[in-house]
Coordinates of C-alpha atoms in Angstrom, one line a residue:
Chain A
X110 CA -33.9 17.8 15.8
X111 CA -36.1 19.0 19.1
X112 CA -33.6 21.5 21.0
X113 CA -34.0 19.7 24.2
X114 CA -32.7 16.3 22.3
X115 CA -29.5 18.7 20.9
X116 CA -29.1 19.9 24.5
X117 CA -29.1 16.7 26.1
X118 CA -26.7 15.5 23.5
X119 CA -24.0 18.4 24.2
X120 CA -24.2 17.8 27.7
X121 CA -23.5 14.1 27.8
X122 CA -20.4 15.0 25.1
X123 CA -19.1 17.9 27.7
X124 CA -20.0 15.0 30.5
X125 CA -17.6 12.6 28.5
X126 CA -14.4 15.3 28.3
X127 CA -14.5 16.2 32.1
X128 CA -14.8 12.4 32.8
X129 CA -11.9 11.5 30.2
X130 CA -9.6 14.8 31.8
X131 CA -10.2 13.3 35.2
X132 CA -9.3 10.1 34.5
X133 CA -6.2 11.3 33.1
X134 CA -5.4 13.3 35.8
X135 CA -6.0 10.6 38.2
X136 CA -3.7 8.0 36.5
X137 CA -1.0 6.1 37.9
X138 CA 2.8 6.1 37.6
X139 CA 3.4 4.2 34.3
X140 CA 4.2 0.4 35.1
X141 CA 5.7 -0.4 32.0
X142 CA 8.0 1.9 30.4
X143 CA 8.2 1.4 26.8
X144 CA 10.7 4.0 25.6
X145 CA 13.8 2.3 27.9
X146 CA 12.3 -1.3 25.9
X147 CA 12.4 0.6 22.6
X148 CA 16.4 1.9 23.3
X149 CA 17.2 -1.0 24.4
X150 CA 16.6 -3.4 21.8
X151 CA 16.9 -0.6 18.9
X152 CA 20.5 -1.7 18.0
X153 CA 18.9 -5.2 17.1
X154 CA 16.4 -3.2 14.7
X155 CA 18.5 -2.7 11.7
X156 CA 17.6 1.4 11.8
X157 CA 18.3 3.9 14.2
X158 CA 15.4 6.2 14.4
X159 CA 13.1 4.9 17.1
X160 CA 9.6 5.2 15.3
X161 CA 10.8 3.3 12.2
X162 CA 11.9 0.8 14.3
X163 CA 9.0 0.5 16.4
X164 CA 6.3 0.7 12.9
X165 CA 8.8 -2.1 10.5
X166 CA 10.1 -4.0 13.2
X167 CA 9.0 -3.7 16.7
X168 CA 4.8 -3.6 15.8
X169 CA 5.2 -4.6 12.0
X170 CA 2.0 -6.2 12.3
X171 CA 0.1 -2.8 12.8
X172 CA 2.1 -1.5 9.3
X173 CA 1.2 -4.9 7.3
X174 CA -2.6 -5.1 8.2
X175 CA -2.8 -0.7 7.4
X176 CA -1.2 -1.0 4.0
X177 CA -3.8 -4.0 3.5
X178 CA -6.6 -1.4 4.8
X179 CA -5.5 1.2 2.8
X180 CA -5.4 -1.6 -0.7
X181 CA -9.6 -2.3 0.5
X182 CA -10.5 1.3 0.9
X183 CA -8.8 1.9 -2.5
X184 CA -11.0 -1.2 -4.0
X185 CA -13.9 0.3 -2.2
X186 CA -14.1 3.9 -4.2
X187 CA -13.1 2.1 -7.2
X188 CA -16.3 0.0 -7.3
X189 CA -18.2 3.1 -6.1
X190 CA -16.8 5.2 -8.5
X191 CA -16.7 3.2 -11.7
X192 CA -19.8 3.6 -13.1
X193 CA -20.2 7.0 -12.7
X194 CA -17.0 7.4 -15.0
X195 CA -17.9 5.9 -18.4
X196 CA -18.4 8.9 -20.0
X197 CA -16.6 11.3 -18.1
X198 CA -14.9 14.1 -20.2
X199 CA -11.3 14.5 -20.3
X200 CA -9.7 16.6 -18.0
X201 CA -9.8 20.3 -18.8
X202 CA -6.5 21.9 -19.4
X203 CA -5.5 24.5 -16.2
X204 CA -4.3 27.6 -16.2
X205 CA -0.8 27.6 -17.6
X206 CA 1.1 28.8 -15.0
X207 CA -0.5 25.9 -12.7
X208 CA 0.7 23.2 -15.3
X209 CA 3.9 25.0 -15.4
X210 CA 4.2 25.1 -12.1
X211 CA 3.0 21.2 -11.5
X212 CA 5.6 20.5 -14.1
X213 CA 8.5 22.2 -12.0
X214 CA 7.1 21.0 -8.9
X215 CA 6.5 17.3 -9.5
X216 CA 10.1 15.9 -10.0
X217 CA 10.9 17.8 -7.3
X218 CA 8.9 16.3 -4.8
X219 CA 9.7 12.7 -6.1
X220 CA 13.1 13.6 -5.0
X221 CA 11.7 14.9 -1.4
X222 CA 9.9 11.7 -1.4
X223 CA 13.4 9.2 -2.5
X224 CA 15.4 11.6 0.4
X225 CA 12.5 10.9 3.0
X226 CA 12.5 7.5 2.5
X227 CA 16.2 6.9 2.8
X228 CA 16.7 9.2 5.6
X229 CA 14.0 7.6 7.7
X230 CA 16.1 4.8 8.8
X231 CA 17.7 7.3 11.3
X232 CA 15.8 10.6 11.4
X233 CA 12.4 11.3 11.2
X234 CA 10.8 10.8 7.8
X235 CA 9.9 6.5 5.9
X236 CA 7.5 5.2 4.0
X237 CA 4.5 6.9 5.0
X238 CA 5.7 10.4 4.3
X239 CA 7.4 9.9 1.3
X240 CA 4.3 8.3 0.1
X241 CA 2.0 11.4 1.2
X242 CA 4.4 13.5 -0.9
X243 CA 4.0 10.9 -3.9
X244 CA 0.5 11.8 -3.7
X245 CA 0.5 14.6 -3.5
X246 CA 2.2 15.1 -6.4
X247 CA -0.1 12.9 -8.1
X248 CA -2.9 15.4 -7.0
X249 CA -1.2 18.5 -8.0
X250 CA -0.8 16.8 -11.4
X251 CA -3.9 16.1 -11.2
X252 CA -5.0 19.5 -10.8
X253 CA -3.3 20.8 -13.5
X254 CA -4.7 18.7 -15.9
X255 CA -1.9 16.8 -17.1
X256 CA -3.1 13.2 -15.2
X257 CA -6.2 11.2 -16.3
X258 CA -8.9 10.5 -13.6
X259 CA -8.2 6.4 -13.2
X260 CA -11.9 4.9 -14.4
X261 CA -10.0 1.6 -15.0
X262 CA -6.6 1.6 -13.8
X263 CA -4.4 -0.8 -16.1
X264 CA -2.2 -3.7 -15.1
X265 CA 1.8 -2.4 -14.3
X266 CA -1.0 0.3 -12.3
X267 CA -2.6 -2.7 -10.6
X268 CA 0.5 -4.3 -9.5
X269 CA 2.1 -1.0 -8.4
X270 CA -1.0 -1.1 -5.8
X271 CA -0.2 -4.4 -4.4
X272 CA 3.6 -4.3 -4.9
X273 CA 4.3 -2.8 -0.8
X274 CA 1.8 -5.2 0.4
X275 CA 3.4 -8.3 -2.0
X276 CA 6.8 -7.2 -0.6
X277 CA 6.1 -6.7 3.0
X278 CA 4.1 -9.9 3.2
X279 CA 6.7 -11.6 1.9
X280 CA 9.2 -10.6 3.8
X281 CA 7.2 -11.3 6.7
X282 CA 6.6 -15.3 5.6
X283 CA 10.0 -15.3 4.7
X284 CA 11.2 -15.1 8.6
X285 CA 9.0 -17.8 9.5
X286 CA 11.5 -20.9 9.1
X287 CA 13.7 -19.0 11.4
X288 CA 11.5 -17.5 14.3
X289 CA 8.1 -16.0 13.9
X290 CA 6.1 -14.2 11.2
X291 CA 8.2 -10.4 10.5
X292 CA 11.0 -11.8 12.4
X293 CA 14.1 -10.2 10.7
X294 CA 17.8 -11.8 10.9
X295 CA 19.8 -8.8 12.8
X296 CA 22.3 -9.0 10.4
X297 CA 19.5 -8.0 7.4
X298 CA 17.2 -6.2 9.3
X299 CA 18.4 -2.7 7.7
X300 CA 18.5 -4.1 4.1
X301 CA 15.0 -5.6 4.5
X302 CA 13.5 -2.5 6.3
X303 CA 15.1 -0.7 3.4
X304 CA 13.2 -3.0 1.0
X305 CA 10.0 -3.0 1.9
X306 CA 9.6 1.0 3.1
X307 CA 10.8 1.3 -0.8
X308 CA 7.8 -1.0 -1.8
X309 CA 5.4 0.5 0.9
X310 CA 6.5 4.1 -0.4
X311 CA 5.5 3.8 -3.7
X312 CA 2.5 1.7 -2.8
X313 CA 1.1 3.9 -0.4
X314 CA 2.3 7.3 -2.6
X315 CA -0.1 5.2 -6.0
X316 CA -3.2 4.6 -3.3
X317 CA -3.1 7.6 -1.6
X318 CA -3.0 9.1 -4.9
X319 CA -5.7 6.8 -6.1
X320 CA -8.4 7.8 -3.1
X321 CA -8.2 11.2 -5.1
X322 CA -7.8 10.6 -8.8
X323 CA -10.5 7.4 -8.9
X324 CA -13.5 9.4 -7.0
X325 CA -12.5 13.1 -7.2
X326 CA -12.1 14.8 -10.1
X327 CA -13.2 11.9 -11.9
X328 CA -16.7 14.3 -13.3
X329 CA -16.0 17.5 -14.3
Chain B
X228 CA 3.7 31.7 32.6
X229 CA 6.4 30.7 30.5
X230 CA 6.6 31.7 26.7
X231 CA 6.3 27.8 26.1
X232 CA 3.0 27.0 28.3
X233 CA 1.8 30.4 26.9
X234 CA 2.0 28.8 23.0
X235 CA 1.1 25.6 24.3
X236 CA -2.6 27.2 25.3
X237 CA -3.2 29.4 22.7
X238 CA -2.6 26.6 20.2
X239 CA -4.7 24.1 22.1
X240 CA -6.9 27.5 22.1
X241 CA -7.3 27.7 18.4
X242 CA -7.3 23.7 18.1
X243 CA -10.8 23.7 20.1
X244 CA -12.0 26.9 18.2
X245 CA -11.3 25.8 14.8
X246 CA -12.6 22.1 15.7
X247 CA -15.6 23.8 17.0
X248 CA -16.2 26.2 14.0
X249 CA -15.5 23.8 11.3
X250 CA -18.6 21.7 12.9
X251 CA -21.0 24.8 13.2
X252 CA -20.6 27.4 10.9
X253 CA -23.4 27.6 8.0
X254 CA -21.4 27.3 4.6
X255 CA -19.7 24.0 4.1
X256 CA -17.1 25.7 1.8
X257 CA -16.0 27.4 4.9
X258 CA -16.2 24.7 7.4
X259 CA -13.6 22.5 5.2
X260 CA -11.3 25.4 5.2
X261 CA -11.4 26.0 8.5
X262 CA -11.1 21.9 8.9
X263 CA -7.6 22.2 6.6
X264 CA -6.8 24.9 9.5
X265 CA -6.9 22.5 12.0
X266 CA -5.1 19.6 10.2
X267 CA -2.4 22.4 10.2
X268 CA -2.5 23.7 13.9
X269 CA -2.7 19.8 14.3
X270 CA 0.7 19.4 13.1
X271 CA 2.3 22.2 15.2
X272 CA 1.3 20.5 18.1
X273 CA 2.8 17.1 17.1
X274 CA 6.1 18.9 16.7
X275 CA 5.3 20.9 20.3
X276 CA 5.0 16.9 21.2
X277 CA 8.2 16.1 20.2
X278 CA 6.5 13.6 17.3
X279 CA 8.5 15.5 14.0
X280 CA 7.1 12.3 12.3
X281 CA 3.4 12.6 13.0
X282 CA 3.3 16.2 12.1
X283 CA 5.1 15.5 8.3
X284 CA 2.3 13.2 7.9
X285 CA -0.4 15.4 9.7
X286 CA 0.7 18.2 7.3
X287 CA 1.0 16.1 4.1
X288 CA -2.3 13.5 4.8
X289 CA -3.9 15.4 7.3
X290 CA -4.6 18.8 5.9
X291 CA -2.8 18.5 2.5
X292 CA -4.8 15.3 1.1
X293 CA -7.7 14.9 3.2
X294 CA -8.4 19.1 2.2
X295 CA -8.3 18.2 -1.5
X296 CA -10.5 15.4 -1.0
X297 CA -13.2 17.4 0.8
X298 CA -13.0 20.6 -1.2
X299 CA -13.1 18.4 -4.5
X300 CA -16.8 17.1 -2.6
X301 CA -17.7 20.4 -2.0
X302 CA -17.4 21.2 -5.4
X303 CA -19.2 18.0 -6.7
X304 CA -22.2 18.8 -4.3
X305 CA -22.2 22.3 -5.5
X306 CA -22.3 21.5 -8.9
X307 CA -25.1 19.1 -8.3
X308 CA -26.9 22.0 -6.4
X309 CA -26.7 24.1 -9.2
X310 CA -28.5 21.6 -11.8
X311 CA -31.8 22.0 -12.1
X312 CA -34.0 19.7 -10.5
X313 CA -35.2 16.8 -12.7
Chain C
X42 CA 1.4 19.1 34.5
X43 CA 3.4 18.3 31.6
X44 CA 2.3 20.4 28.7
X45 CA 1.9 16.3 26.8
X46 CA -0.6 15.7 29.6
X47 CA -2.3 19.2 28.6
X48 CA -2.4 17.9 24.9
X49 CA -3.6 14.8 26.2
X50 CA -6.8 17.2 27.6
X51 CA -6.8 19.2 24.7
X52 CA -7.7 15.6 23.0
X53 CA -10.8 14.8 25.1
X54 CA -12.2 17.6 24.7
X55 CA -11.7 17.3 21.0
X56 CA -12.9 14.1 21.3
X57 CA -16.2 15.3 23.0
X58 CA -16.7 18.0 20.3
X59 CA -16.3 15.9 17.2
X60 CA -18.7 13.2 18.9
X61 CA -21.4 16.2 19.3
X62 CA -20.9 17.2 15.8
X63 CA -21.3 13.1 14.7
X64 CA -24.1 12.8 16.7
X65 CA -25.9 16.2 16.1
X66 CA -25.3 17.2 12.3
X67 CA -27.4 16.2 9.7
X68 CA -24.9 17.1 6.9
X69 CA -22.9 14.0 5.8
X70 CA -19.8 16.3 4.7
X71 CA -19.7 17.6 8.5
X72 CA -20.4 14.5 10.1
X73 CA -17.2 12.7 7.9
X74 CA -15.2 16.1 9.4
X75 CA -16.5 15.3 12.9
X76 CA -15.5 11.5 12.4
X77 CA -11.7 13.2 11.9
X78 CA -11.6 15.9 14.8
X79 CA -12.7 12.7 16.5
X80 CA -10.1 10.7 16.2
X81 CA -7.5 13.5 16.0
X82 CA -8.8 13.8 19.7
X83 CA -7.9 9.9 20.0
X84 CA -4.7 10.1 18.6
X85 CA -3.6 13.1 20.9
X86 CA -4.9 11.4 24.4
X87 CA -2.7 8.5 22.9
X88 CA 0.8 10.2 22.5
X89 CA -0.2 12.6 25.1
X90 CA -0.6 10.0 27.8
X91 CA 1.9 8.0 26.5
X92 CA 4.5 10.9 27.3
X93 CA 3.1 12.4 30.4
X94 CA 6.1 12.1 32.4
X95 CA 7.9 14.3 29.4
X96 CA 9.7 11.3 28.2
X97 CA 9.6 10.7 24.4
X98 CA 7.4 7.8 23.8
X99 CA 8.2 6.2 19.8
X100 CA 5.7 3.4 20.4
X101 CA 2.4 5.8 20.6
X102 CA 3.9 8.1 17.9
X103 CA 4.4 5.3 15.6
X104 CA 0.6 3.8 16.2
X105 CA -0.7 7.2 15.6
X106 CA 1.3 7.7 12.2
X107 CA -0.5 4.4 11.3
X108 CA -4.2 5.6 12.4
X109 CA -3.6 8.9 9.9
X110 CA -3.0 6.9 7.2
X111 CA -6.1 4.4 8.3
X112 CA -7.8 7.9 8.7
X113 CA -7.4 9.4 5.3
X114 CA -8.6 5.8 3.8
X115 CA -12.0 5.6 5.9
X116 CA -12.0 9.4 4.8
X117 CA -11.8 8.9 1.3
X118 CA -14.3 5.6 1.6
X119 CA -17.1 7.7 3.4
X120 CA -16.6 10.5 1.1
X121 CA -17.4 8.1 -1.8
X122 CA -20.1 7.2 -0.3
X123 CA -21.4 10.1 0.2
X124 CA -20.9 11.1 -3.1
X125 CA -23.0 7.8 -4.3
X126 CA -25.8 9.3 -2.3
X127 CA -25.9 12.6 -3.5
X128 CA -26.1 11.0 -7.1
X129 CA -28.2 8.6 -6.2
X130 CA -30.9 10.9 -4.5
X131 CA -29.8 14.6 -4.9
X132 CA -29.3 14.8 -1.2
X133 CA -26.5 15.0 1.7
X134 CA -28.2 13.5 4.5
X135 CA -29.1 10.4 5.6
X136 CA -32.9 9.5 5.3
X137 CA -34.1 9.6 8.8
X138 CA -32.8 13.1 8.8
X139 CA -34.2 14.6 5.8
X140 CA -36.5 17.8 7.2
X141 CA -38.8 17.2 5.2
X142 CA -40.8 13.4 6.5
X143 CA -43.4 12.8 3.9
X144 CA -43.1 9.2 3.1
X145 CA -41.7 8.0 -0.3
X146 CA -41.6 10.7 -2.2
X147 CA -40.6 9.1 -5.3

């Protein structure tokens, strides 16, 4: 690329920042104030901890349509990745101190995950970290050689993919006779939030999982 | 200066530097690593901004999953580097 | 200045970088690590401003902790991509900025 071009480049990007930092600093007062909302109607929410609130019940919307991101991305390295895998050798066996260690280290975290989902309804920790800690285990199994790379996943794997988004979306239709889509009965609210965080956490633990075992580590 | 405002700016500090070194230096190897770094320092300063949920998942997704996706495509492209060329 | 509002710069500037290294490196690997300083940048100018009178905001927070996981997906997506490139063609880059320019070469 000409230097003058690269030059030009860097000085509209440093251009941008001082613009954006100005812009920050010349802001307003906030009009609306969003944490008193968020207090104020958490006792309706069913959990305690104001982010879980706010990402299953206050905004649900965002947390449906992401898992249903994160299901397309999965479906998109799977169709990238699938002929590349025919023939792909089985997984080499690790050092054994790794797969020992991957052994120790695996049911372990599927406990960290269980605790971090149940204690999310009223500290920090839900669905989405448990399910990071899923997959990571899944990729530390991985690593160790005791996991298959996933060239065709099977069924019970299929459904586990689509079980969080299945349960949330039900969920979600089955408020409508009462209010609006994801409307919750106050009197539920925990036991539902309970239920689909469980079916998000193992969802999103499988995908996440699945963006590494389907395209990585699927030749070698 | 208090000790807080003093952390506060070397971590934003070593946020820009690592951003900035992970996009520049030569080896790509290195430039992930130093990308994992800032996932990391990322997460401190969630939990300097009082977000103890973001930086879990910064930590776990961030630099934990994201990392082993981008080493694991270092290694492929290395590998592929290394074949002769047909 | 609330040290959120000095995150919230801290973000822009990151912001600025990653869009330099999108804009400016050839390398698709780097360019998919600009892509995340990027929004890392985006996702601290959000909580940042959200809590720049020092007041806890869980609405940002909980946006953000959905953009990660959006993050890690497009992530994994480009990366695949990428990867279907490099098989395809033996290179990194995109083909408009390959050094060398000869026409079709295969």
């Amino acid at each position: 690329m000409k230097a003058w071009l690269t030059a030009l480049t860097v000085l509209l990007c440093s251009g941008l920042a001082l613009a954006l930092g100005g812009a920050m600093l010349a802001l307003p007062e906030f009009a609306v104030r969003l944490p008193a909302q968020v207090t104020a109607n958490l006792d309706t929410s069913g959990v305690s901890h104001p982010v879980t609130a706010v990402l299953l019940n206050f905004r649900g919307y965002d947390t449906l349509l992401e898992v249903a991101v994160l299901l397309l991305a999965l479906l998109g390295v799977f169709a990238l990745s699938r002929h590349a895998d025919e023939h792909a050798p089985r997984a080499t066996p690790a050092h054994p101190v790794l797969q020992t260690l991957a052994r120790l280290l695996a049911p372990l975290m599927v406990l960290v995950a269980g605790y971090l989902l149940w204690v999310g309804a009223h500290a920090p920790g839900g669905a989405f970290q448990a399910g990071a800690v899923l997959a990571a285990a899944g990729v530390l199994l991985r690593l160790a050689g005791l996991l298959p790379a996933w060239a065709q996943p099977g069924r019970l794997l299929r459904g586990g993919l689509a079980l969080g988004l299945l349960v949330f979306l039900a969920v979600a239709v089955a408020g409508l006779p009462q209010g609006s889509l994801l409307h919750y009965p106050v009197s539920m609210a925990g036991a539902l939030i309970l239920l689909v965080e469980a079916g998000l956490t193992l969802s999103i633990g499988l995908t996440l999982a699945g963006l590494y075992l389907a395209s990585a580590g699927a030749k070698r | 200066m208090t000790p807080a405002l003093a952390f506060d700016l070397l971590l934003i500090a070593a946020l820009l530097w690592s951003a900035a070194r992970a996009l520049t230096i030569a080896d790509v190897f290195h430039a992930v690593v130093l990308f994992i770094v800032f996932g990391l320092l990322m997460a401190l300063a969630w939990a300097r901004l009082g977000a103890p949920d973001i930086a879990l998942a910064e930590a776990a997704i961030g630099a934990g999953l994201t990392g082993a996706l981008l080493l694991d495509a270092v290694g492929h492209l290395r590998a592929r580097q290394r074949e002769p060329e047909q | 200045m609330s040290a959120a509002l000095l995150y919230a710069l801290a973000g822009a500037a990151l912001f600025a970088i990653g869009l330099a290294g999108l804009l400016l490196q050839p390398h698709l690997l780097r360019k998919i690590l600009a892509f995340n300083i990027l929004g890392s940048g985006a996702f601290l100018i959000l909580v940042g401003l959200g809590q720049r009178d020092g007041i806890i905001d869980p609405v940002p927070q909980a946006m953000v902790l959905t953009g990660i996981v959006v993050a890690i997906a497009a992530t994994a997506l480009a990366l695949a991509l990428a990867r279907q490139l490099l098989d395809l063609t033996g290179q990194m880059r995109l083909p408009e900025d390959r050094p060398d320019t000869e026409p079709a070469d295969d």
